[in-house]
Short mmCIF file of N, CA and C and ligand atoms in Angstrom, two decimals:
data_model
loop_
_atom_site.label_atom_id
_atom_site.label_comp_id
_atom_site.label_asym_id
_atom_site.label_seq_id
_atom_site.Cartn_x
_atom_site.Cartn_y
_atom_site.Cartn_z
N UNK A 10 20.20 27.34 5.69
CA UNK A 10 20.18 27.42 4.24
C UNK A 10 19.01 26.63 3.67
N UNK A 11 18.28 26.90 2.31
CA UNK A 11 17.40 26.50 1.89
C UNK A 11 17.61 26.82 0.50
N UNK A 12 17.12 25.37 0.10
CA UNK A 12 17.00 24.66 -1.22
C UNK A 12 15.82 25.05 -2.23
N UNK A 13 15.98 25.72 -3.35
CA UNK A 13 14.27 25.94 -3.42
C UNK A 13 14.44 25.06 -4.95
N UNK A 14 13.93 24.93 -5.32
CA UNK A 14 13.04 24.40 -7.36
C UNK A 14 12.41 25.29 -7.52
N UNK A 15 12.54 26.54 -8.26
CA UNK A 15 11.14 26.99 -8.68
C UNK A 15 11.53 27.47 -10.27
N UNK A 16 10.40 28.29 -10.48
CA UNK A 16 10.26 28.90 -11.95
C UNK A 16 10.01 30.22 -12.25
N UNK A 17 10.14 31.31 -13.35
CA UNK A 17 9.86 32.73 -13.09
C UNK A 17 9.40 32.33 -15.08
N UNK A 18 8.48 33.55 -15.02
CA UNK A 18 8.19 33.81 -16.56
C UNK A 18 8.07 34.87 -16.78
N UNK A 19 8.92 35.87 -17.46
CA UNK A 19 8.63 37.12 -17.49
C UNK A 19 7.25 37.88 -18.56
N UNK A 20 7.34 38.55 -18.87
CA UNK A 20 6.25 39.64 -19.82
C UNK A 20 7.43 40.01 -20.96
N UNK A 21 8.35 40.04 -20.42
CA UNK A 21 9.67 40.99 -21.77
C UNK A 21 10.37 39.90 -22.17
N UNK A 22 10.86 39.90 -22.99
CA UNK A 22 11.85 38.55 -23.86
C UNK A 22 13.12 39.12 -22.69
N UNK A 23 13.76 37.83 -22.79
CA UNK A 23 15.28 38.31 -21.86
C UNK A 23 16.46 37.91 -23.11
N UNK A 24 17.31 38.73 -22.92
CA UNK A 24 18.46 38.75 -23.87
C UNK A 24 18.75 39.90 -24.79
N UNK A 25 19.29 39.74 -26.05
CA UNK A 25 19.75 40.62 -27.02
C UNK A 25 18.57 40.61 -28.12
N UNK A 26 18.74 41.44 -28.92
CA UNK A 26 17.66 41.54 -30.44
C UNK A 26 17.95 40.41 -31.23
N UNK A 27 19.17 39.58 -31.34
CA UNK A 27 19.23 38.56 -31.97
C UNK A 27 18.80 37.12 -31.56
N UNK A 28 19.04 36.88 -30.16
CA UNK A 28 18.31 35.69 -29.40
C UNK A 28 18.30 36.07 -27.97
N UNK A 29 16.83 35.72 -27.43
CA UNK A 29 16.59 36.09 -26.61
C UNK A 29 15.55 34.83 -25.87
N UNK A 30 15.48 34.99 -24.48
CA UNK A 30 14.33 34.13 -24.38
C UNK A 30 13.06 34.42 -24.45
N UNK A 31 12.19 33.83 -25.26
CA UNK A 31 10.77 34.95 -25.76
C UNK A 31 9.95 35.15 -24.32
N UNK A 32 9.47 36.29 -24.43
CA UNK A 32 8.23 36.62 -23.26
C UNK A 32 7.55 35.71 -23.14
N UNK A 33 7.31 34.79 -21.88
CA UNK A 33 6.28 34.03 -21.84
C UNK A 33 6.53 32.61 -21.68
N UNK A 34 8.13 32.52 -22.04
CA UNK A 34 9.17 31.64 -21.68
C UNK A 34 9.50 31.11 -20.23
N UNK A 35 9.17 29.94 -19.39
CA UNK A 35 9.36 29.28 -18.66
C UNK A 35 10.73 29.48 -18.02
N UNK A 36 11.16 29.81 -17.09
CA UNK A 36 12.79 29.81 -16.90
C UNK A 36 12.99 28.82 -15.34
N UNK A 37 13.57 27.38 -15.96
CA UNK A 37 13.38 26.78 -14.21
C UNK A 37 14.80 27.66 -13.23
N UNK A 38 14.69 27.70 -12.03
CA UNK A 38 15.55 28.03 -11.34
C UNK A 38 16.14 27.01 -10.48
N UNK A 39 17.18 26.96 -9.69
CA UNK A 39 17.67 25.80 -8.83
C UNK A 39 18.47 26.88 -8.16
N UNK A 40 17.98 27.30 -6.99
CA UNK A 40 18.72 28.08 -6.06
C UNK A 40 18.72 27.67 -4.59
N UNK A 41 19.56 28.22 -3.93
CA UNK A 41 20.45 28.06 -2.58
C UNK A 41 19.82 29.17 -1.10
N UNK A 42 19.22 29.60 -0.88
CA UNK A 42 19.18 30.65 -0.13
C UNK A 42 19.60 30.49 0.95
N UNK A 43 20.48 31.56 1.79
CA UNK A 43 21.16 31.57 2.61
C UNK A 43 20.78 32.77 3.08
N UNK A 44 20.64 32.69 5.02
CA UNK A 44 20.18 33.79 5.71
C UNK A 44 21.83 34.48 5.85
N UNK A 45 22.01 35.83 5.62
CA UNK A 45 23.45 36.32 6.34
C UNK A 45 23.04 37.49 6.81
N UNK A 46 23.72 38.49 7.56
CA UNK A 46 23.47 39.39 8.85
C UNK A 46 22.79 40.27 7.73
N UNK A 47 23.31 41.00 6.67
CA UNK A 47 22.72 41.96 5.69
C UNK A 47 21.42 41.80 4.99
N UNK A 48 21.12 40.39 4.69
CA UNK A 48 19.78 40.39 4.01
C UNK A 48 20.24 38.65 3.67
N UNK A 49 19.27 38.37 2.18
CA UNK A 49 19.25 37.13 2.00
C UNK A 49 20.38 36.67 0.48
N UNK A 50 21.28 35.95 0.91
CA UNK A 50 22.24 35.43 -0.58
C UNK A 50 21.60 34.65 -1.29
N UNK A 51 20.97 34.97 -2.45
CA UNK A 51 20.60 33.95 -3.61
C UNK A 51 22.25 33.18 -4.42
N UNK A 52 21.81 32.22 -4.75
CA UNK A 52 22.87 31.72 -5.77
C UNK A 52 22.31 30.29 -6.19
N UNK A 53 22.63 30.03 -7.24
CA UNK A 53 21.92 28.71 -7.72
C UNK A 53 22.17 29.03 -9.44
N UNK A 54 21.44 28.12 -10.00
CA UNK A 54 20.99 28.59 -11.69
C UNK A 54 20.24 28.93 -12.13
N UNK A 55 19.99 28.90 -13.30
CA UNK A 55 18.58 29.27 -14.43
C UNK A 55 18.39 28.62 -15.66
N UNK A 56 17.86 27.79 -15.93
CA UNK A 56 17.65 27.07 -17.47
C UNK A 56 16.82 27.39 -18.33
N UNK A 57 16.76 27.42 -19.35
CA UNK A 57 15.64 28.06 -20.17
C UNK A 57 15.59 27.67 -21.76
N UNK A 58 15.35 27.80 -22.78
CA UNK A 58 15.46 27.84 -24.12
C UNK A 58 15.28 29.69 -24.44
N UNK A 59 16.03 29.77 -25.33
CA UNK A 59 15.99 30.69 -25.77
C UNK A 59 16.13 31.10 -27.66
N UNK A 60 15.45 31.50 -27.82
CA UNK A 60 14.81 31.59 -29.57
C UNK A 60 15.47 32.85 -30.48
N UNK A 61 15.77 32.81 -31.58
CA UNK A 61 16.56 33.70 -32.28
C UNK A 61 17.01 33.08 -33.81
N UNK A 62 17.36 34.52 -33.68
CA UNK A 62 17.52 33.52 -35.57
C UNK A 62 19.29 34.02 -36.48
N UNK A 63 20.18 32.39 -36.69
CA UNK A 63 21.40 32.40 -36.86
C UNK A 63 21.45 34.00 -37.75
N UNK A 64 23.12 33.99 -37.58
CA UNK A 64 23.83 35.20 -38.29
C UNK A 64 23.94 35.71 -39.46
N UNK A 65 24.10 34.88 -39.73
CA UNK A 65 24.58 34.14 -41.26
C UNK A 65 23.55 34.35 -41.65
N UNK A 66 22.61 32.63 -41.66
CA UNK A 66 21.39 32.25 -42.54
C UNK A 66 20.28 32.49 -43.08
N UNK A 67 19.84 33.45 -41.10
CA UNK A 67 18.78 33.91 -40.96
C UNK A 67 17.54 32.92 -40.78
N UNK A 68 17.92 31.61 -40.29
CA UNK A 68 16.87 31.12 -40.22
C UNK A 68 16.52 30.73 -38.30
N UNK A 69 15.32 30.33 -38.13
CA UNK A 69 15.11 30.67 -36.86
C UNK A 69 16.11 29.22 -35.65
N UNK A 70 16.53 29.46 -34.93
CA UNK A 70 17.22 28.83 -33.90
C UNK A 70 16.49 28.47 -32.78
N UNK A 71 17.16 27.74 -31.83
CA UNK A 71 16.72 27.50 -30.15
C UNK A 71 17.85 27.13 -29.89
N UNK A 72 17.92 27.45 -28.54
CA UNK A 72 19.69 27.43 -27.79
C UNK A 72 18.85 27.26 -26.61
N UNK A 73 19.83 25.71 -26.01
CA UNK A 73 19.18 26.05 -24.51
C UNK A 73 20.09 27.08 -23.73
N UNK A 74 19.50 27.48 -22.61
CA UNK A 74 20.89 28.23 -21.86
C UNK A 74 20.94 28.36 -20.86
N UNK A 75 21.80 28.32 -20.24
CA UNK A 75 21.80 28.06 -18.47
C UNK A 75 22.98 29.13 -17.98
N UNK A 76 22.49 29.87 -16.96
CA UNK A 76 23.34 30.71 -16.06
C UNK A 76 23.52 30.19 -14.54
N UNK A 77 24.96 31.08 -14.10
CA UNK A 77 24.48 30.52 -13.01
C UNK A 77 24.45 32.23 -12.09
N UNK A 78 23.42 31.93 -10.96
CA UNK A 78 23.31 33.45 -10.36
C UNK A 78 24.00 33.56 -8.81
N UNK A 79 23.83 34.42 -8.34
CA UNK A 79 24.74 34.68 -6.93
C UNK A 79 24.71 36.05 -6.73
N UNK A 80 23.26 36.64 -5.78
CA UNK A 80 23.48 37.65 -5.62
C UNK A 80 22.87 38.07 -4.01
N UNK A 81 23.30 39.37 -3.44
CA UNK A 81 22.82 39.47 -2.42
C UNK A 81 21.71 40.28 -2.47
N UNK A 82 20.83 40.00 -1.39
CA UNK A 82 19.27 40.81 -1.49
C UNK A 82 19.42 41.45 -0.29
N UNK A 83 19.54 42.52 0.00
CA UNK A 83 19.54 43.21 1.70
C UNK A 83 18.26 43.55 2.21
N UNK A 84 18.53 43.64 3.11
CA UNK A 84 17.29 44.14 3.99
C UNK A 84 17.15 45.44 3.52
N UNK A 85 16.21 46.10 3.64
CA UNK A 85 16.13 47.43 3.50
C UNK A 85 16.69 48.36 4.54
N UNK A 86 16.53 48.04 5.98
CA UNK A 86 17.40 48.60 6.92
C UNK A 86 19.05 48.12 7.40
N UNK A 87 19.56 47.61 6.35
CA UNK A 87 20.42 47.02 6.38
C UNK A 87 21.40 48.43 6.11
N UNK A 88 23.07 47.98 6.74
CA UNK A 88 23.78 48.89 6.48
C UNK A 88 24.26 49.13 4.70
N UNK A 89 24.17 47.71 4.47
CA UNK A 89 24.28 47.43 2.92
C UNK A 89 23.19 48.52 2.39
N UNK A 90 22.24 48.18 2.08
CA UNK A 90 21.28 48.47 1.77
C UNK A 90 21.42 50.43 1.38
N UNK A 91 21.64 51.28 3.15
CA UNK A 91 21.50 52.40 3.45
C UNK A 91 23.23 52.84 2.70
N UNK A 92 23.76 51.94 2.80
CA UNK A 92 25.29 53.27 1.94
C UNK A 92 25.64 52.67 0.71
N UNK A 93 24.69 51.84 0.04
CA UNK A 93 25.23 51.56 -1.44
C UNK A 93 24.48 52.53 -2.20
N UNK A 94 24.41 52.95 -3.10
CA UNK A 94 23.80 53.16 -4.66
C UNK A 94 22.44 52.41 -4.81
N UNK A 95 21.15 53.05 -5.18
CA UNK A 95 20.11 52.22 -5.14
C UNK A 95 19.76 51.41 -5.88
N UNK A 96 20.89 51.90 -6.93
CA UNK A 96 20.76 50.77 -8.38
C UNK A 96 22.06 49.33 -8.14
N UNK A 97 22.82 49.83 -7.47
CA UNK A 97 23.72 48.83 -7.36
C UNK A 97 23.26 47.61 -6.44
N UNK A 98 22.35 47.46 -5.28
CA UNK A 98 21.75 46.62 -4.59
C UNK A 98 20.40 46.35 -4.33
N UNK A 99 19.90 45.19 -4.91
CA UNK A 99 18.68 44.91 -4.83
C UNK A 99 18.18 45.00 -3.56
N UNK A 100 17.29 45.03 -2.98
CA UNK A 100 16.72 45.32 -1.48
C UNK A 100 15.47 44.73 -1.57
N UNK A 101 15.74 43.98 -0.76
CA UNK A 101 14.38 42.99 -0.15
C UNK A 101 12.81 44.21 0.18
N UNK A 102 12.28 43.83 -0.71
CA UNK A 102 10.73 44.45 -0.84
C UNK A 102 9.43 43.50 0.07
N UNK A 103 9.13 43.63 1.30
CA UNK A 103 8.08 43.25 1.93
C UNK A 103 8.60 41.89 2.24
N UNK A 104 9.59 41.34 2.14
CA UNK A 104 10.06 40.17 2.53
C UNK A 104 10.33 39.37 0.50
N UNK A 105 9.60 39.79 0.55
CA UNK A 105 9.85 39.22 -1.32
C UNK A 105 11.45 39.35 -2.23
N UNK A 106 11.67 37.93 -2.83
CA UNK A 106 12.77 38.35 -3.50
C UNK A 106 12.26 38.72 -5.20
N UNK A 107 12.82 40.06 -5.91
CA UNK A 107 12.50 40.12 -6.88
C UNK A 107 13.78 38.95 -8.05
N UNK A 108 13.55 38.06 -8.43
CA UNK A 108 14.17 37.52 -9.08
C UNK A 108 14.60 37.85 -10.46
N UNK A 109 13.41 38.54 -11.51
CA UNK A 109 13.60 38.72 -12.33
C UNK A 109 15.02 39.51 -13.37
N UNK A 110 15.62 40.23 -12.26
CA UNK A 110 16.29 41.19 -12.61
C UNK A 110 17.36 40.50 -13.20
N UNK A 111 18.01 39.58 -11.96
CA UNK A 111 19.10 38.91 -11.77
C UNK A 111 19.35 38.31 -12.96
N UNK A 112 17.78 37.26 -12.58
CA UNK A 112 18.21 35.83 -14.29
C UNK A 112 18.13 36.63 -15.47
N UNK A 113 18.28 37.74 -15.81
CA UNK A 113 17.27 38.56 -16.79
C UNK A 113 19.53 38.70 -17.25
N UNK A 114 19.74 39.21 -16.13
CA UNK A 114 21.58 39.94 -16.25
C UNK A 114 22.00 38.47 -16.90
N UNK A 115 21.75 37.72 -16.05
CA UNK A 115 22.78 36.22 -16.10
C UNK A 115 22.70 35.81 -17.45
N UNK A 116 21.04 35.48 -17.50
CA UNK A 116 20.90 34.81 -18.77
C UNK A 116 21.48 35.14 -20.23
N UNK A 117 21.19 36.98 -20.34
CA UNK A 117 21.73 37.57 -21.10
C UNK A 117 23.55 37.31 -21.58
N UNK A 118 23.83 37.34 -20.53
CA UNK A 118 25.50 37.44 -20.50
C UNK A 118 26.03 36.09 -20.85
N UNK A 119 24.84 35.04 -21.41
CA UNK A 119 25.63 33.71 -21.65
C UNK A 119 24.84 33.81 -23.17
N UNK A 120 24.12 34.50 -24.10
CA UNK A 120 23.72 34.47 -24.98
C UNK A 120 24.64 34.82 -26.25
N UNK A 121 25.08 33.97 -27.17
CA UNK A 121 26.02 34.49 -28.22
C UNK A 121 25.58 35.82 -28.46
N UNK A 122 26.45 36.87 -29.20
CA UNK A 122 26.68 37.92 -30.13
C UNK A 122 25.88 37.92 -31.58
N UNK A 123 26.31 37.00 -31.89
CA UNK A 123 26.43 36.53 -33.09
C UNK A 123 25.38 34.79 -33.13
N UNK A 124 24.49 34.39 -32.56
CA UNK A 124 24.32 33.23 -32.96
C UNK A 124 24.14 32.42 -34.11
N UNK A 125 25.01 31.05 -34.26
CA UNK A 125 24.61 30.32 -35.81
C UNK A 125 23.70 29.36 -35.17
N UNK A 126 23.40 28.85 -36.71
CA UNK A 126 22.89 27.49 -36.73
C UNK A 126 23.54 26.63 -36.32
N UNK A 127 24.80 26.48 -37.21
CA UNK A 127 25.83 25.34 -36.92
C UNK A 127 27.00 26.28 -36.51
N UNK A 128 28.13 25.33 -35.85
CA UNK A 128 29.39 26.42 -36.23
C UNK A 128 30.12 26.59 -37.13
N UNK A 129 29.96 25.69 -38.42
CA UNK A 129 30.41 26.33 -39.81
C UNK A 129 29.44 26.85 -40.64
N UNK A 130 28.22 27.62 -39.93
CA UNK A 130 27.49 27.96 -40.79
C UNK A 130 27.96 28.41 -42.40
N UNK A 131 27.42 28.41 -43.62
CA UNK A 131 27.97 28.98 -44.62
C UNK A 131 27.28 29.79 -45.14
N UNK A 132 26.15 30.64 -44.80
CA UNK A 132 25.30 31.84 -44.38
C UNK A 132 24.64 31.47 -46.46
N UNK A 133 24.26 32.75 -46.62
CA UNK A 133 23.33 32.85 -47.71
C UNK A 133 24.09 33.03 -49.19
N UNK A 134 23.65 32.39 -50.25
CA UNK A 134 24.20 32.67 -51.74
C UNK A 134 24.16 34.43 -52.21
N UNK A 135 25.16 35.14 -52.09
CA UNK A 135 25.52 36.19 -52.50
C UNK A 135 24.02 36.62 -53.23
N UNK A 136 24.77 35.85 -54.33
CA UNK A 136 23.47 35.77 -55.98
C UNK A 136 21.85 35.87 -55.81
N UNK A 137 21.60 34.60 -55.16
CA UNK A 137 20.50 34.11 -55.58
C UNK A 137 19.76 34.33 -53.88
N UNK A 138 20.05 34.47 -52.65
CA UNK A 138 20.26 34.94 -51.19
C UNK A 138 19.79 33.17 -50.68
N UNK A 139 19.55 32.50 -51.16
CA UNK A 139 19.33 30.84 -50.90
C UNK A 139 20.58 30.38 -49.45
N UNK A 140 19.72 29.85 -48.90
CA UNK A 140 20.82 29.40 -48.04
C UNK A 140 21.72 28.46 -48.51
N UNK A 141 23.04 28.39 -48.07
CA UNK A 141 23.92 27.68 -48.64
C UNK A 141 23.83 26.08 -48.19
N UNK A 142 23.38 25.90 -46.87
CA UNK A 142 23.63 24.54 -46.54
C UNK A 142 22.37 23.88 -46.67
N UNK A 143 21.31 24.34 -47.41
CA UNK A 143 20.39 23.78 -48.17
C UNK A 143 20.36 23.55 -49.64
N UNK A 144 21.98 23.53 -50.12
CA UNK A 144 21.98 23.94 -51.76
C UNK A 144 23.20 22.90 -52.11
N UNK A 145 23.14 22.71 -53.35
CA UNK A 145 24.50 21.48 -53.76
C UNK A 145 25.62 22.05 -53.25
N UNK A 146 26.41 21.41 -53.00
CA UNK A 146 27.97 21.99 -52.52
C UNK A 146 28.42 22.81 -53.81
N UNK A 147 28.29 22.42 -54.96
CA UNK A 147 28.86 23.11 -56.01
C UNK A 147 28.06 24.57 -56.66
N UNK A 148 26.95 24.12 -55.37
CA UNK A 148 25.85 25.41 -55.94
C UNK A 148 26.76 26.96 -56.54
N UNK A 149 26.51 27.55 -57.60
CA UNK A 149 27.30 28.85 -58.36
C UNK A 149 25.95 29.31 -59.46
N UNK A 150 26.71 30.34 -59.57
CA UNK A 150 25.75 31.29 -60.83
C UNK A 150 26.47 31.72 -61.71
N UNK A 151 27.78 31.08 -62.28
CA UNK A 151 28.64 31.47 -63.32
C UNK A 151 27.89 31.11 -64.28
N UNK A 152 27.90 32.18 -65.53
CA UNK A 152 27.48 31.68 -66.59
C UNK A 152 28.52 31.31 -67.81
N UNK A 153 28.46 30.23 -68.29
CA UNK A 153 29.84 29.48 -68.65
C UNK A 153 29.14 30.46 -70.30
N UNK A 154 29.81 30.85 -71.07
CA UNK A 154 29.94 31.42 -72.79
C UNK A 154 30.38 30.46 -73.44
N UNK A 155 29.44 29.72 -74.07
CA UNK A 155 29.43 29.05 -74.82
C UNK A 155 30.74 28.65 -76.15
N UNK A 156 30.80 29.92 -76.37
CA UNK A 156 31.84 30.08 -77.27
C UNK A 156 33.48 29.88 -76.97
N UNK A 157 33.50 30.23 -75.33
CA UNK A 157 34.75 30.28 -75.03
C UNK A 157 34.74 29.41 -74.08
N UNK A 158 33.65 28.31 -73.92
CA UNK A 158 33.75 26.66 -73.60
C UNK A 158 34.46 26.09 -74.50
N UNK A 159 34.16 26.28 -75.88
CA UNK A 159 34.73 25.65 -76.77
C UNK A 159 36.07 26.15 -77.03
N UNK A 160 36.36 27.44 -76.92
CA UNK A 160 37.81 27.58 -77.03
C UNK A 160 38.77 27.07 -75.62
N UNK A 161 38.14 26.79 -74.95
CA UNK A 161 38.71 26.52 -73.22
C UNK A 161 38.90 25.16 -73.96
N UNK A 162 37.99 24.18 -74.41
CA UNK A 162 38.30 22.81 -74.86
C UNK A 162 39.35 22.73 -75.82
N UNK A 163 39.62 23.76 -76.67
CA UNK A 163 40.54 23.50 -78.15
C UNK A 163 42.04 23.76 -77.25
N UNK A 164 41.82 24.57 -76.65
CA UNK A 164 43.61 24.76 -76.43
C UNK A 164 43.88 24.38 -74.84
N UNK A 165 43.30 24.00 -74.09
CA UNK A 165 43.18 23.59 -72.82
C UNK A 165 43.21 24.50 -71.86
N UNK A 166 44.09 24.68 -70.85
CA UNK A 166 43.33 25.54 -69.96
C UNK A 166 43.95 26.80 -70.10
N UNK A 167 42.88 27.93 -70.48
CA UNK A 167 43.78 29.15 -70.69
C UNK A 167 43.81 30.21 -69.96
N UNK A 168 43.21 30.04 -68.44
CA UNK A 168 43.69 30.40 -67.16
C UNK A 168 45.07 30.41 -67.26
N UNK A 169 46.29 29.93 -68.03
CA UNK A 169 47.53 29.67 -67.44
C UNK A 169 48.13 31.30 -68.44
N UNK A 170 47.38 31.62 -69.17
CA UNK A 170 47.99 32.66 -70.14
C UNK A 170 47.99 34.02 -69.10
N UNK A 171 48.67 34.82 -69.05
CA UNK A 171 49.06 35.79 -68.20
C UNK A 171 48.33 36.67 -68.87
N UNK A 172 47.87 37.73 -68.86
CA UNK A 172 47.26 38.81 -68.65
C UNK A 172 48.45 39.63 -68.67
N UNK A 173 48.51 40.96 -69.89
CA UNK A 173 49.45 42.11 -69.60
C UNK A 173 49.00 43.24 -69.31
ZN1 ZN B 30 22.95 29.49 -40.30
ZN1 ZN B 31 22.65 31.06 -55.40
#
C-alpha cells in the first residue's frame, strides 16, 4: 500500500451552477493506493474551496469542502474491466490513474443545493431588493398616512375594530 499527497486542477469548474469549485482551483488530495488482483483501489480525500453565490442574497460565498473517495481502477485486461459496462469502471490507461472524474463525483455530492451565506440567511427586501442583513432590523417601506397617524393617535389602536 502507498501513501500519496498530491494535487489535481481541473480546466471545468467542479460542482453545480450555484457553487462549484472554479476552473483552475487547486484540489489537495490525501489518498491510499492499494495493489489488488483487478487493478489499483484509490481511496483517501479531496479538499478544496469552492465559490458560489448564497440563495437567498445573492451575494458571492466560499465553502471549503472535502470529500472522501474510494474507487477501483482495473486493469484493462482485467476480468473487471472486460464484463462491466465501460462507463461503470474506470480502467487504468497506460498505467495512469485518471483522477479527475472521481473528485469531480465526490466533490459535487457534498456541495449544498441551495447554498447560504449564513444559516438564517434573511435573503433580499421584497421592495427595495437590498439585502436584508445589511439593513436595520426594522428596515420596511410602509408608508404611514399622515392623516390616519393622527386618527390612530386620537382613538388608539384601531387595528382592534373588526372589519364587516
Ligand atoms: Zn445570504
Ligand atoms: Zn427595502
Amino acid at each position: 500500500m502507498k501513501t500519496v499527497a498530491t494535487s489535481l486542477v481541473s480546466n471545468h469548474p467542479m460542482g453545480i451552477e450555484v457553487i462549484a469549485v472554479p476552473a483552475g482551483t487547486k484540489v489537495d488530495l490525501d489518498l491510499r493506493l492499494e495493489s489488488v488482483v483487478e487493478g489499483i483501489l484509490v481511496s483517501g480525500k479531496a479538499f478544496s474551496v469552492a465559490e458560489g453565490e448564497c440563495a437567498r442574497c445573492l451575494i458571492d460565498i466560499t465553502r471549503d469542502v472535502e470529500a472522501s473517495v474510494r474507487e477501483l481502477y482495473a486493469f484493462p485486461d482485467s476480468t473487471t474491466a472486460q464484463t462491466i459496462e465501460d462507463d461503470e469502471v474506470l480502467i487504468l490507461e497506460d498505467d495512469l490513474i485518471d483522477l479527475e472524474p472521481l473528485v469531480r463525483d465526490e466533490l459535487t455530492l457534498q456541495l449544498p443545493l441551495a447554498p447560504l451565506c449564513q444559516p438564517d440567511c434573511p435573503g433580499l427586501c421584497s421592495v427595495c431588493g437590498e439585502r436584508l442583513a445589511d439593513l436595520e432590523p426594522d428596515h420596511n417601506h410602509e408608508i404611514v398616512d399622515a392623516r390616519w397617524a393622527a386618527l390612530q393617535s386620537q382613538f388608539g389602536s384601531i387595528s382592534e375594530v373588526e372589519e364587516k
